[in-house]
Coordinates of C-alpha atoms and ligand atoms in Angstrom, one line a residue:
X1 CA 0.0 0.0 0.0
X2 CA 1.3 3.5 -1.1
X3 CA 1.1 5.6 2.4
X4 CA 0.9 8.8 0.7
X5 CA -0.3 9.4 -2.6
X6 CA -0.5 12.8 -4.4
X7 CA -3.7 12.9 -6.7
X8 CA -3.5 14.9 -9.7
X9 CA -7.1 15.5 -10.9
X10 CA -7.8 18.2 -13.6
X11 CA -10.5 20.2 -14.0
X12 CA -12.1 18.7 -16.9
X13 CA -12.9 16.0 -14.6
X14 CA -14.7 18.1 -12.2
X15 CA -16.6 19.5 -14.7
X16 CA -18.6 15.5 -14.9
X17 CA -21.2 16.3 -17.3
X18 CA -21.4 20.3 -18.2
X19 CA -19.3 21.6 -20.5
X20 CA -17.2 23.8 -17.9
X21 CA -17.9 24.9 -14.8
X22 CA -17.9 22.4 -11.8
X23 CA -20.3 19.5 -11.2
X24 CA -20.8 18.8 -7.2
X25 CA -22.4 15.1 -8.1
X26 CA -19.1 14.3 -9.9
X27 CA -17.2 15.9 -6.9
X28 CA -19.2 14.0 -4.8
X29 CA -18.5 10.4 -6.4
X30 CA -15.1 11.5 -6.4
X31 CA -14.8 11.6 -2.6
X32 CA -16.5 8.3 -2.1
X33 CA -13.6 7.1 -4.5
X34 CA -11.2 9.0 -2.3
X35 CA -12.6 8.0 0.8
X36 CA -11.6 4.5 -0.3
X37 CA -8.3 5.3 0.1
X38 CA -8.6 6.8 3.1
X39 CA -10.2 4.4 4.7
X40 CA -7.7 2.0 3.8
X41 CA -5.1 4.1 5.3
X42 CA -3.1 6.9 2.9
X43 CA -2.8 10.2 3.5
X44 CA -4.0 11.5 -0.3
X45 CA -3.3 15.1 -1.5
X46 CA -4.8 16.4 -4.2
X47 CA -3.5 18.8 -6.3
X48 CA -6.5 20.6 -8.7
X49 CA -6.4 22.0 -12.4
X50 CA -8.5 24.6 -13.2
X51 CA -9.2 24.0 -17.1
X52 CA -13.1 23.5 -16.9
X53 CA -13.0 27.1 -16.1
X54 CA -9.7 28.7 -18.3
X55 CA -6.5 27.7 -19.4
X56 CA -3.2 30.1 -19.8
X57 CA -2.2 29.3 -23.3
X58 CA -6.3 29.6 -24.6
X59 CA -6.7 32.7 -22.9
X60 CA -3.2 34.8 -24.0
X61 CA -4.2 36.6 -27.3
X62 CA -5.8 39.6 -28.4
X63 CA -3.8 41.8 -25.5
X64 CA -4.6 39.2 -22.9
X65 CA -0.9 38.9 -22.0
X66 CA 0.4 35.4 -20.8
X67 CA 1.5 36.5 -17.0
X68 CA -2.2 37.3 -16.6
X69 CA -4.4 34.5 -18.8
X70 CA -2.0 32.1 -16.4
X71 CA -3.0 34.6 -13.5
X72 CA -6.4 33.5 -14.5
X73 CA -5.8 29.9 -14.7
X74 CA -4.3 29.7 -11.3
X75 CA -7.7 31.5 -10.1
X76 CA -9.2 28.8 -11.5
X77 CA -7.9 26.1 -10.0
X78 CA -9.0 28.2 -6.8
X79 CA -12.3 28.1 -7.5
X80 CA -12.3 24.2 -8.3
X81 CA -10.5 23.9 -4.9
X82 CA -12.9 25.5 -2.8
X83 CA -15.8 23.6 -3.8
X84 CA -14.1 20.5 -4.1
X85 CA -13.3 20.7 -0.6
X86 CA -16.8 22.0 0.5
X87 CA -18.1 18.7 -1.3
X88 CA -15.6 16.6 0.4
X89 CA -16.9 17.6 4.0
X90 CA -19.9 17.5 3.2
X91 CA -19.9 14.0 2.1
X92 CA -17.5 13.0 5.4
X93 CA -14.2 13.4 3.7
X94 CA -12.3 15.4 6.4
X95 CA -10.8 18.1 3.7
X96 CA -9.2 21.1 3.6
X97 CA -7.7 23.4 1.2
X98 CA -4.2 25.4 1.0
X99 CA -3.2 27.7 -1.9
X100 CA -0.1 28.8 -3.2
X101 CA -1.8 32.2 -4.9
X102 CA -1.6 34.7 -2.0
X103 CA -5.1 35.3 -1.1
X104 CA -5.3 35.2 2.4
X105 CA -9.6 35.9 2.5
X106 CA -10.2 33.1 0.3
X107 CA -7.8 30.2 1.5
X108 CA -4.9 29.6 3.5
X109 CA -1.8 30.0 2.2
X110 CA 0.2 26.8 1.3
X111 CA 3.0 25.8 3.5
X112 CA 5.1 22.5 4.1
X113 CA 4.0 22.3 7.6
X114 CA 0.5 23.2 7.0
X115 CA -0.2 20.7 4.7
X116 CA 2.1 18.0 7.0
X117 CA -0.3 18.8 10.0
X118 CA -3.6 18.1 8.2
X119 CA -2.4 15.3 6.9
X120 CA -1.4 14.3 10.3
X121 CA -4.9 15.3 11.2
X122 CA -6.1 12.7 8.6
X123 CA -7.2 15.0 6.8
X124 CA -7.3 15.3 2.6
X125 CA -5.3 18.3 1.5
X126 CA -6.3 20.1 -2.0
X127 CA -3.6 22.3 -3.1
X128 CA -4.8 24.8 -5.3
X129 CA -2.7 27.8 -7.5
X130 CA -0.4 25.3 -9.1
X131 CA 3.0 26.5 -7.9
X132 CA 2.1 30.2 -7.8
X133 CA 3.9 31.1 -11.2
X134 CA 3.1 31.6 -14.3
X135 CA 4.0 29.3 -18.0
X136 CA 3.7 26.2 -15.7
X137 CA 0.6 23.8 -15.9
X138 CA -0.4 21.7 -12.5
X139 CA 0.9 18.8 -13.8
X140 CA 4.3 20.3 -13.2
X141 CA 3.0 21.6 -10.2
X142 CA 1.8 18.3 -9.3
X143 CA 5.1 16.6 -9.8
X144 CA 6.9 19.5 -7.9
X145 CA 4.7 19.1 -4.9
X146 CA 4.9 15.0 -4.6
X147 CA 8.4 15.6 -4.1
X148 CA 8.1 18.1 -1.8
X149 CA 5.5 16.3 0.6
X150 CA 7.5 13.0 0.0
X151 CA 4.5 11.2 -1.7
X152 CA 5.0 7.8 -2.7
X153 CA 3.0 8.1 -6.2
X154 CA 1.5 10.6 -8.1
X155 CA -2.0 9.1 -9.6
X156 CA -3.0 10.7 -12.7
X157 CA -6.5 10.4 -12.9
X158 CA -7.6 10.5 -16.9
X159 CA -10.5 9.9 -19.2
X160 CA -8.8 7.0 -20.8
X161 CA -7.9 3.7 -18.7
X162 CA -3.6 4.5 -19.4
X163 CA -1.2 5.4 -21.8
X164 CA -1.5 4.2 -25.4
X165 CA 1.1 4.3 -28.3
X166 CA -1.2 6.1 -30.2
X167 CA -4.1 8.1 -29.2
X168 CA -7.0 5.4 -29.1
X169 CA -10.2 7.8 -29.8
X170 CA -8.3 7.9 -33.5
X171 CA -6.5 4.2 -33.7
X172 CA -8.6 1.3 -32.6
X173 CA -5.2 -0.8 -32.4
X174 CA -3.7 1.6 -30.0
X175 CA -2.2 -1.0 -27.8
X176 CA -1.8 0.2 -23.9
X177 CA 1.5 0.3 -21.8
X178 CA 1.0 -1.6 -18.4
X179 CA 4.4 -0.7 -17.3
X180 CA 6.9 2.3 -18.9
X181 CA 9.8 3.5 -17.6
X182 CA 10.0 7.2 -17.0
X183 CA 12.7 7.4 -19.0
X184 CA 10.8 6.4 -22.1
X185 CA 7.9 9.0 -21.1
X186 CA 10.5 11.7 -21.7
X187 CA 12.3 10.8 -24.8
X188 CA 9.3 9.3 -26.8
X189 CA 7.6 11.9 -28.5
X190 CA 4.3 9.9 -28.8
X191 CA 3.8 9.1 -25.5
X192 CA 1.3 11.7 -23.7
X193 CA 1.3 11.5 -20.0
X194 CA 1.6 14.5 -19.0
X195 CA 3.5 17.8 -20.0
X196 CA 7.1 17.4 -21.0
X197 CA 8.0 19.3 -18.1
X198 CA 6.6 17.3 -15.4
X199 CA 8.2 14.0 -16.7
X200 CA 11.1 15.6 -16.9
X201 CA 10.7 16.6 -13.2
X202 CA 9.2 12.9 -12.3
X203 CA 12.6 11.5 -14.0
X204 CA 15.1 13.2 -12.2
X205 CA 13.9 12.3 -9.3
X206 CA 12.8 9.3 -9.7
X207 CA 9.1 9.9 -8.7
X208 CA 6.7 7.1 -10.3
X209 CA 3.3 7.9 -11.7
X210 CA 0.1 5.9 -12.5
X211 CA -1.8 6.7 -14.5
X212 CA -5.3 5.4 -14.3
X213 CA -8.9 6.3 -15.3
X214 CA -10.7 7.9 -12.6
X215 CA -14.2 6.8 -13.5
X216 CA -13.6 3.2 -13.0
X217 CA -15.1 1.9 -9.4
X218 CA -12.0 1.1 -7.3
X219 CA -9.4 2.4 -9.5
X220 CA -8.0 4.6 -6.8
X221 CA -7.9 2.5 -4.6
X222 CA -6.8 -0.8 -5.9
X223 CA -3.6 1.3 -7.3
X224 CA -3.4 2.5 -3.8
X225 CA -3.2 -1.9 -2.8
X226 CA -0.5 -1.9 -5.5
X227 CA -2.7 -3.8 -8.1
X228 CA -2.0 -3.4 -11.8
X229 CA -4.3 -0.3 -12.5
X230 CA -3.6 1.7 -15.8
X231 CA 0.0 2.5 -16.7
X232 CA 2.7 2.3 -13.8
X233 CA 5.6 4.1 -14.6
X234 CA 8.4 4.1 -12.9
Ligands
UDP1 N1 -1.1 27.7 -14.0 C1 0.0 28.5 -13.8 N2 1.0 28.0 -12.9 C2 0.9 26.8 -12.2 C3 -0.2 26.0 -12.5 C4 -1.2 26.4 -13.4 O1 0.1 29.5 -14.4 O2 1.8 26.5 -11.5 C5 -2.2 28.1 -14.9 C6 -2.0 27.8 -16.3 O3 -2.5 28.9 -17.1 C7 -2.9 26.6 -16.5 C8 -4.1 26.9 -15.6 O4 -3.4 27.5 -14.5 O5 -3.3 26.5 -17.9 C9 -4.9 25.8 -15.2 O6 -4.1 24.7 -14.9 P1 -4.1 23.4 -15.9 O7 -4.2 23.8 -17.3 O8 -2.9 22.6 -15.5 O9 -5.4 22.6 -15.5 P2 -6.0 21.2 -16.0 O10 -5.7 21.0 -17.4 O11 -5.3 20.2 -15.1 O12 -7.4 21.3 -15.7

């Protein structure tokens, strides 16, 4: 069992069956899936996208400079963090949320020690404003925080059920990876994981990733067990 897991979920996911915006029946099933894992004894910590709501690189253009659409983006995330974690409670999934955009009436601020102590607390931790800069994606962000709270995965929760040698929407005899090494996930250009940049981070450390579809019953948590779920790569 993985005793601390770093949970990357975007925000297309929270987004269940709108078009944008955020969907609190997805967020809900989402906790019971989460809940799972707590129950079964990791500390999870989640860190949120924010692309249901706006993405940097959409929104730079017509004198919407970069520093501020990814100004926006990080916002968004925000927003996607706040209700997440109101779901979570609500649905008795001790949460709270930390942010590392300053914004001290909205959310705490994210610190090492904050997040260590509601973890302690055994409580989930959603970790919203990516890394607080701009022309980075949370994926990066997500990479950059496992390693700082010394998680021993990073799930990727996606759409599809892994990582395919070809997108599988467009080849039907896309064949998926069970295992990869994160070494391949950098150098192969057809191999979509996550951003270069975060598997470039992952591979210098050394920090696995699964990656795993998220609306699959017991995904999380039988990855959590160690089962074969998805794509492993390590
Ligand atoms: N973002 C940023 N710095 C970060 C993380 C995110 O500037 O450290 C911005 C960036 O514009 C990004 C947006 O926030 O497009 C939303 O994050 P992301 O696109 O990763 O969300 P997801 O695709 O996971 O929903």
């Amino acid at each position: 069992m993985y005793k601390r897991i770093l949970l990357k979920l975007s925000g297309e996911q929270l987004q269940g069956e709108y078009d944008s915006g955020f969907d609190a029946n997805r967020a809900a099933w989402i906790a019971s899936e989460v809940q799972k894992i707590v129950e079964n004894g990791s500390q999870v910590i989640v860190m949120i996208g924010g692309g249901n709501y706006a993405r940097g690189a959409q929104l730079t253009g017509g004198g919407v400079r970069r520093v501020s659409a990814d100004n926006i983006g990080m916002l968004a995330t925000m927003m996607n963090a706040i209700a997440l974690t109101d779901v979570f409670n609500a649905e008795g999934l001790s949460a709270r949320s930390l942010t590392n955009v300053k914004s001290d009436q909205v959310m705490d601020q994210f610190t090492h020690r904050r997040a260590l102590s509601h973890l302690d607390k055994g409580r989930v931790v959603v970790v919203a404003g990516g890394i607080g800069r701009p022309y980075l994606t949370t994926d990066t962000a997500a990479v950059s925080l496992a390693l700082e709270m010394d998680c021993d995965v990073i799930m990727k929760a996606t759409k599809v059920d892994g990582v395919y040698d070809s997108d599988p929407s467009a080849n039907p005899s896309a064949v998926r990876y069970e295992r990869l090494t994160l070494q391949q996930a950098v150098e192969e250009p057809d191999i979509k994981v996550m951003d270069k940049a975060a598997i470039a981070l992952a591979a210098d450390h050394q920090q696995s990733i699964i990656v795993l579809e998220l609306l699959q019953e017991n995904n999380l948590v039988r990855a959590a067990n160690g089962e074969s779920v998805g794509t492993t790569i390590v």
